JSON list of C-alpha atoms in Angstrom, two decimals:
[
{"chain": "A", "resi": 1, "resn": "GLN", "atom": "CA", "xyz": [47.23, 61.52, 13.32]},
{"chain": "A", "resi": 2, "resn": "LEU", "atom": "CA", "xyz": [44.02, 61.64, 11.15]},
{"chain": "A", "resi": 3, "resn": "GLN", "atom": "CA", "xyz": [43.63, 59.47, 8.08]},
{"chain": "A", "resi": 4, "resn": "ALA", "atom": "CA", "xyz": [41.83, 60.50, 4.62]},
{"chain": "A", "resi": 5, "resn": "SER", "atom": "CA", "xyz": [40.02, 57.61, 2.47]},
{"chain": "A", "resi": 6, "resn": "GLY", "atom": "CA", "xyz": [37.87, 57.02, 0.04]},
{"chain": "A", "resi": 7, "resn": "GLY", "atom": "CA", "xyz": [39.37, 58.99, -2.98]},
{"chain": "A", "resi": 8, "resn": "GLY", "atom": "CA", "xyz": [39.47, 57.55, -6.53]},
{"chain": "A", "resi": 9, "resn": "LEU", "atom": "CA", "xyz": [38.84, 58.17, -10.20]},
{"chain": "A", "resi": 10, "resn": "VAL", "atom": "CA", "xyz": [35.62, 59.74, -11.04]},
{"chain": "A", "resi": 11, "resn": "GLN", "atom": "CA", "xyz": [34.01, 61.12, -14.19]},
{"chain": "A", "resi": 12, "resn": "PRO", "atom": "CA", "xyz": [32.60, 64.90, -14.36]},
{"chain": "A", "resi": 13, "resn": "GLY", "atom": "CA", "xyz": [29.44, 65.09, -12.54]},
{"chain": "A", "resi": 14, "resn": "GLY", "atom": "CA", "xyz": [29.81, 61.80, -10.49]},
{"chain": "A", "resi": 15, "resn": "SER", "atom": "CA", "xyz": [30.05, 61.50, -6.41]},
{"chain": "A", "resi": 16, "resn": "LEU", "atom": "CA", "xyz": [32.82, 60.18, -4.01]},
{"chain": "A", "resi": 17, "resn": "ARG", "atom": "CA", "xyz": [32.36, 59.67, -0.73]},
{"chain": "A", "resi": 18, "resn": "LEU", "atom": "CA", "xyz": [35.54, 60.67, 1.77]},
{"chain": "A", "resi": 19, "resn": "SER", "atom": "CA", "xyz": [36.11, 59.38, 5.08]},
{"chain": "A", "resi": 20, "resn": "CYS", "atom": "CA", "xyz": [38.19, 60.80, 8.01]},
{"chain": "A", "resi": 21, "resn": "ALA", "atom": "CA", "xyz": [39.41, 58.39, 11.01]},
{"chain": "A", "resi": 22, "resn": "ALA", "atom": "CA", "xyz": [41.79, 59.28, 13.83]},
{"chain": "A", "resi": 23, "resn": "SER", "atom": "CA", "xyz": [44.61, 56.29, 14.09]},
{"chain": "A", "resi": 24, "resn": "GLN", "atom": "CA", "xyz": [44.29, 56.27, 17.46]},
{"chain": "A", "resi": 25, "resn": "GLY", "atom": "CA", "xyz": [41.37, 57.39, 19.95]},
{"chain": "A", "resi": 26, "resn": "THR", "atom": "CA", "xyz": [38.03, 59.27, 18.76]},
{"chain": "A", "resi": 27, "resn": "LEU", "atom": "CA", "xyz": [37.51, 62.45, 16.83]},
{"chain": "A", "resi": 28, "resn": "GLU", "atom": "CA", "xyz": [34.87, 63.91, 19.24]},
{"chain": "A", "resi": 29, "resn": "PRO", "atom": "CA", "xyz": [36.99, 66.48, 21.11]},
{"chain": "A", "resi": 30, "resn": "TYR", "atom": "CA", "xyz": [37.88, 68.33, 18.14]},
{"chain": "A", "resi": 31, "resn": "ASN", "atom": "CA", "xyz": [36.46, 70.27, 15.24]},
{"chain": "A", "resi": 32, "resn": "ILE", "atom": "CA", "xyz": [37.16, 68.47, 11.97]},
{"chain": "A", "resi": 33, "resn": "GLY", "atom": "CA", "xyz": [38.09, 69.95, 8.74]},
{"chain": "A", "resi": 34, "resn": "TRP", "atom": "CA", "xyz": [38.64, 69.09, 4.97]},
{"chain": "A", "resi": 35, "resn": "PHE", "atom": "CA", "xyz": [41.40, 70.83, 2.55]},
{"chain": "A", "resi": 36, "resn": "ARG", "atom": "CA", "xyz": [42.64, 70.07, -0.37]},
{"chain": "A", "resi": 37, "resn": "GLN", "atom": "CA", "xyz": [45.55, 70.36, -2.82]},
{"chain": "A", "resi": 38, "resn": "GLY", "atom": "CA", "xyz": [45.84, 70.44, -6.68]},
{"chain": "A", "resi": 39, "resn": "PRO", "atom": "CA", "xyz": [48.43, 70.08, -8.87]},
{"chain": "A", "resi": 40, "resn": "GLY", "atom": "CA", "xyz": [50.58, 73.03, -8.61]},
{"chain": "A", "resi": 41, "resn": "LYS", "atom": "CA", "xyz": [47.61, 74.92, -6.15]},
{"chain": "A", "resi": 42, "resn": "GLU", "atom": "CA", "xyz": [47.93, 76.14, -2.83]},
{"chain": "A", "resi": 43, "resn": "ARG", "atom": "CA", "xyz": [46.56, 74.54, -0.18]},
{"chain": "A", "resi": 44, "resn": "GLU", "atom": "CA", "xyz": [42.54, 75.43, -0.22]},
{"chain": "A", "resi": 45, "resn": "VAL", "atom": "CA", "xyz": [40.51, 74.78, 2.91]},
{"chain": "A", "resi": 46, "resn": "ILE", "atom": "CA", "xyz": [36.80, 73.77, 1.83]},
{"chain": "A", "resi": 47, "resn": "SER", "atom": "CA", "xyz": [34.83, 72.64, 4.95]},
{"chain": "A", "resi": 48, "resn": "CYS", "atom": "CA", "xyz": [34.62, 71.86, 8.61]},
{"chain": "A", "resi": 49, "resn": "ILE", "atom": "CA", "xyz": [32.30, 70.81, 11.42]},
{"chain": "A", "resi": 50, "resn": "THR", "atom": "CA", "xyz": [32.36, 71.46, 15.23]},
{"chain": "A", "resi": 51, "resn": "ARG", "atom": "CA", "xyz": [33.13, 69.18, 17.73]},
{"chain": "A", "resi": 52, "resn": "VAL", "atom": "CA", "xyz": [29.53, 69.91, 19.83]},
{"chain": "A", "resi": 53, "resn": "GLU", "atom": "CA", "xyz": [27.11, 71.57, 17.85]},
{"chain": "A", "resi": 54, "resn": "ASP", "atom": "CA", "xyz": [28.18, 69.89, 14.43]},
{"chain": "A", "resi": 55, "resn": "THR", "atom": "CA", "xyz": [28.10, 73.23, 12.80]},
{"chain": "A", "resi": 56, "resn": "THR", "atom": "CA", "xyz": [29.25, 73.29, 9.25]},
{"chain": "A", "resi": 57, "resn": "TYR", "atom": "CA", "xyz": [31.16, 75.79, 6.91]},
{"chain": "A", "resi": 58, "resn": "TYR", "atom": "CA", "xyz": [32.16, 75.45, 3.41]},
{"chain": "A", "resi": 59, "resn": "ALA", "atom": "CA", "xyz": [34.23, 76.77, 1.05]},
{"chain": "A", "resi": 60, "resn": "ASP", "atom": "CA", "xyz": [32.15, 79.05, -2.02]},
{"chain": "A", "resi": 61, "resn": "SER", "atom": "CA", "xyz": [34.28, 76.58, -4.54]},
{"chain": "A", "resi": 62, "resn": "VAL", "atom": "CA", "xyz": [32.30, 73.63, -2.62]},
{"chain": "A", "resi": 63, "resn": "LYS", "atom": "CA", "xyz": [28.93, 74.99, -1.36]},
{"chain": "A", "resi": 64, "resn": "GLY", "atom": "CA", "xyz": [25.81, 73.39, -2.59]},
{"chain": "A", "resi": 65, "resn": "ARG", "atom": "CA", "xyz": [27.57, 70.19, -4.02]},
{"chain": "A", "resi": 66, "resn": "PHE", "atom": "CA", "xyz": [29.77, 68.68, -0.58]},
{"chain": "A", "resi": 67, "resn": "THR", "atom": "CA", "xyz": [28.30, 68.08, 2.78]},
{"chain": "A", "resi": 68, "resn": "ILE", "atom": "CA", "xyz": [30.33, 67.23, 5.94]},
{"chain": "A", "resi": 69, "resn": "PHE", "atom": "CA", "xyz": [29.04, 64.97, 8.27]},
{"chain": "A", "resi": 70, "resn": "LYS", "atom": "CA", "xyz": [29.62, 62.63, 11.23]},
{"chain": "A", "resi": 71, "resn": "ASN", "atom": "CA", "xyz": [28.79, 59.01, 11.66]},
{"chain": "A", "resi": 72, "resn": "SER", "atom": "CA", "xyz": [26.26, 57.91, 14.61]},
{"chain": "A", "resi": 73, "resn": "GLY", "atom": "CA", "xyz": [28.95, 56.99, 17.10]},
{"chain": "A", "resi": 74, "resn": "ARG", "atom": "CA", "xyz": [30.98, 60.43, 16.06]},
{"chain": "A", "resi": 75, "resn": "ASN", "atom": "CA", "xyz": [34.37, 58.74, 15.37]},
{"chain": "A", "resi": 76, "resn": "THR", "atom": "CA", "xyz": [34.55, 58.99, 11.59]},
{"chain": "A", "resi": 77, "resn": "VAL", "atom": "CA", "xyz": [33.85, 62.78, 9.74]},
{"chain": "A", "resi": 78, "resn": "TYR", "atom": "CA", "xyz": [32.59, 62.15, 5.85]},
{"chain": "A", "resi": 79, "resn": "LEU", "atom": "CA", "xyz": [32.90, 64.61, 3.34]},
{"chain": "A", "resi": 80, "resn": "GLN", "atom": "CA", "xyz": [30.34, 63.78, 0.91]},
{"chain": "A", "resi": 81, "resn": "MET", "atom": "CA", "xyz": [31.02, 65.23, -3.30]},
{"chain": "A", "resi": 82, "resn": "ASN", "atom": "CA", "xyz": [28.80, 65.33, -5.72]},
{"chain": "A", "resi": 83, "resn": "ASN", "atom": "CA", "xyz": [28.61, 67.07, -8.59]},
{"chain": "A", "resi": 84, "resn": "LEU", "atom": "CA", "xyz": [32.43, 66.61, -9.14]},
{"chain": "A", "resi": 85, "resn": "LYS", "atom": "CA", "xyz": [34.33, 68.89, -11.64]},
{"chain": "A", "resi": 86, "resn": "PRO", "atom": "CA", "xyz": [37.36, 68.41, -13.25]},
{"chain": "A", "resi": 87, "resn": "GLU", "atom": "CA", "xyz": [38.92, 71.40, -10.85]},
{"chain": "A", "resi": 88, "resn": "ASP", "atom": "CA", "xyz": [38.27, 68.81, -7.67]},
{"chain": "A", "resi": 89, "resn": "THR", "atom": "CA", "xyz": [41.08, 66.92, -8.69]},
{"chain": "A", "resi": 90, "resn": "ALA", "atom": "CA", "xyz": [43.34, 67.18, -5.86]},
{"chain": "A", "resi": 91, "resn": "VAL", "atom": "CA", "xyz": [44.75, 65.35, -2.95]},
{"chain": "A", "resi": 92, "resn": "TYR", "atom": "CA", "xyz": [42.13, 65.62, 0.12]},
{"chain": "A", "resi": 93, "resn": "TYR", "atom": "CA", "xyz": [43.25, 65.90, 3.79]},
{"chain": "A", "resi": 94, "resn": "CYS", "atom": "CA", "xyz": [41.38, 65.86, 6.74]},
{"chain": "A", "resi": 95, "resn": "ALA", "atom": "CA", "xyz": [42.73, 67.38, 10.46]},
{"chain": "A", "resi": 96, "resn": "THR", "atom": "CA", "xyz": [42.07, 69.12, 13.86]},
{"chain": "A", "resi": 97, "resn": "VAL", "atom": "CA", "xyz": [41.25, 72.43, 13.26]},
{"chain": "A", "resi": 98, "resn": "GLN", "atom": "CA", "xyz": [40.68, 75.19, 16.33]},
{"chain": "A", "resi": 99, "resn": "GLY", "atom": "CA", "xyz": [38.41, 77.79, 14.16]},
{"chain": "A", "resi": 100, "resn": "ALA", "atom": "CA", "xyz": [37.51, 79.02, 10.64]},
{"chain": "A", "resi": 101, "resn": "HIS", "atom": "CA", "xyz": [37.85, 82.44, 9.44]},
{"chain": "A", "resi": 102, "resn": "LEU", "atom": "CA", "xyz": [35.05, 83.03, 7.07]},
{"chain": "A", "resi": 103, "resn": "ASN", "atom": "CA", "xyz": [34.43, 85.67, 4.21]},
{"chain": "A", "resi": 104, "resn": "GLY", "atom": "CA", "xyz": [31.80, 87.98, 3.59]},
{"chain": "A", "resi": 105, "resn": "ASN", "atom": "CA", "xyz": [29.24, 85.59, 2.17]},
{"chain": "A", "resi": 106, "resn": "ARG", "atom": "CA", "xyz": [30.01, 83.39, 5.33]},
{"chain": "A", "resi": 107, "resn": "GLY", "atom": "CA", "xyz": [32.07, 81.02, 2.81]},
{"chain": "A", "resi": 108, "resn": "LEU", "atom": "CA", "xyz": [35.21, 78.93, 4.50]},
{"chain": "A", "resi": 109, "resn": "ALA", "atom": "CA", "xyz": [37.93, 81.24, 3.93]},
{"chain": "A", "resi": 110, "resn": "ASP", "atom": "CA", "xyz": [40.84, 79.71, 6.17]},
{"chain": "A", "resi": 111, "resn": "PHE", "atom": "CA", "xyz": [41.51, 77.50, 9.02]},
{"chain": "A", "resi": 112, "resn": "HIS", "atom": "CA", "xyz": [43.63, 78.62, 12.36]},
{"chain": "A", "resi": 113, "resn": "GLY", "atom": "CA", "xyz": [45.37, 76.03, 14.47]},
{"chain": "A", "resi": 114, "resn": "MET", "atom": "CA", "xyz": [45.09, 73.10, 11.74]},
{"chain": "A", "resi": 115, "resn": "ASP", "atom": "CA", "xyz": [46.87, 69.99, 13.11]},
{"chain": "A", "resi": 116, "resn": "ASN", "atom": "CA", "xyz": [47.09, 66.04, 13.16]},
{"chain": "A", "resi": 117, "resn": "TRP", "atom": "CA", "xyz": [46.70, 65.56, 9.44]},
{"chain": "A", "resi": 118, "resn": "GLY", "atom": "CA", "xyz": [48.08, 62.72, 7.95]},
{"chain": "A", "resi": 119, "resn": "THR", "atom": "CA", "xyz": [48.17, 60.51, 4.53]},
{"chain": "A", "resi": 120, "resn": "GLY", "atom": "CA", "xyz": [45.85, 62.68, 1.89]},
{"chain": "A", "resi": 121, "resn": "THR", "atom": "CA", "xyz": [43.41, 60.63, -0.50]},
{"chain": "A", "resi": 122, "resn": "GLN", "atom": "CA", "xyz": [43.52, 61.41, -3.92]},
{"chain": "A", "resi": 123, "resn": "VAL", "atom": "CA", "xyz": [40.73, 62.34, -5.92]},
{"chain": "A", "resi": 124, "resn": "THR", "atom": "CA", "xyz": [40.79, 62.49, -9.87]},
{"chain": "A", "resi": 125, "resn": "VAL", "atom": "CA", "xyz": [37.77, 64.00, -11.66]},
{"chain": "A", "resi": 126, "resn": "SER", "atom": "CA", "xyz": [38.15, 63.08, -15.16]},
{"chain": "A", "resi": 127, "resn": "SER", "atom": "CA", "xyz": [36.58, 61.87, -18.44]}
]
């Protein structure tokens, strides 16, 4: 399973960096995606990174504010979140994904073959 960490309470406009690591083994063989679920909201996919080329995709709601990347050892995937907004408040999870569906703007719309998510991390954006 994958474990997300790094959440917390931050003011609007602030930043957080989330981390995703495997409880056992390595992330290297997998595409990794982040999704979130806010209070009373449906699950929303927000970003993913491919396993070999490190190609990245973002939902329209976070494009330009969030960045997904791997560490040099390729065993941790990070989600750098800048200019956070109250609507970003949610529990954030990472998962292995087989692929991604894009919308007409090449924004991330959904994952397919999502698996291995574990405990999420709470992000609260509030003044």
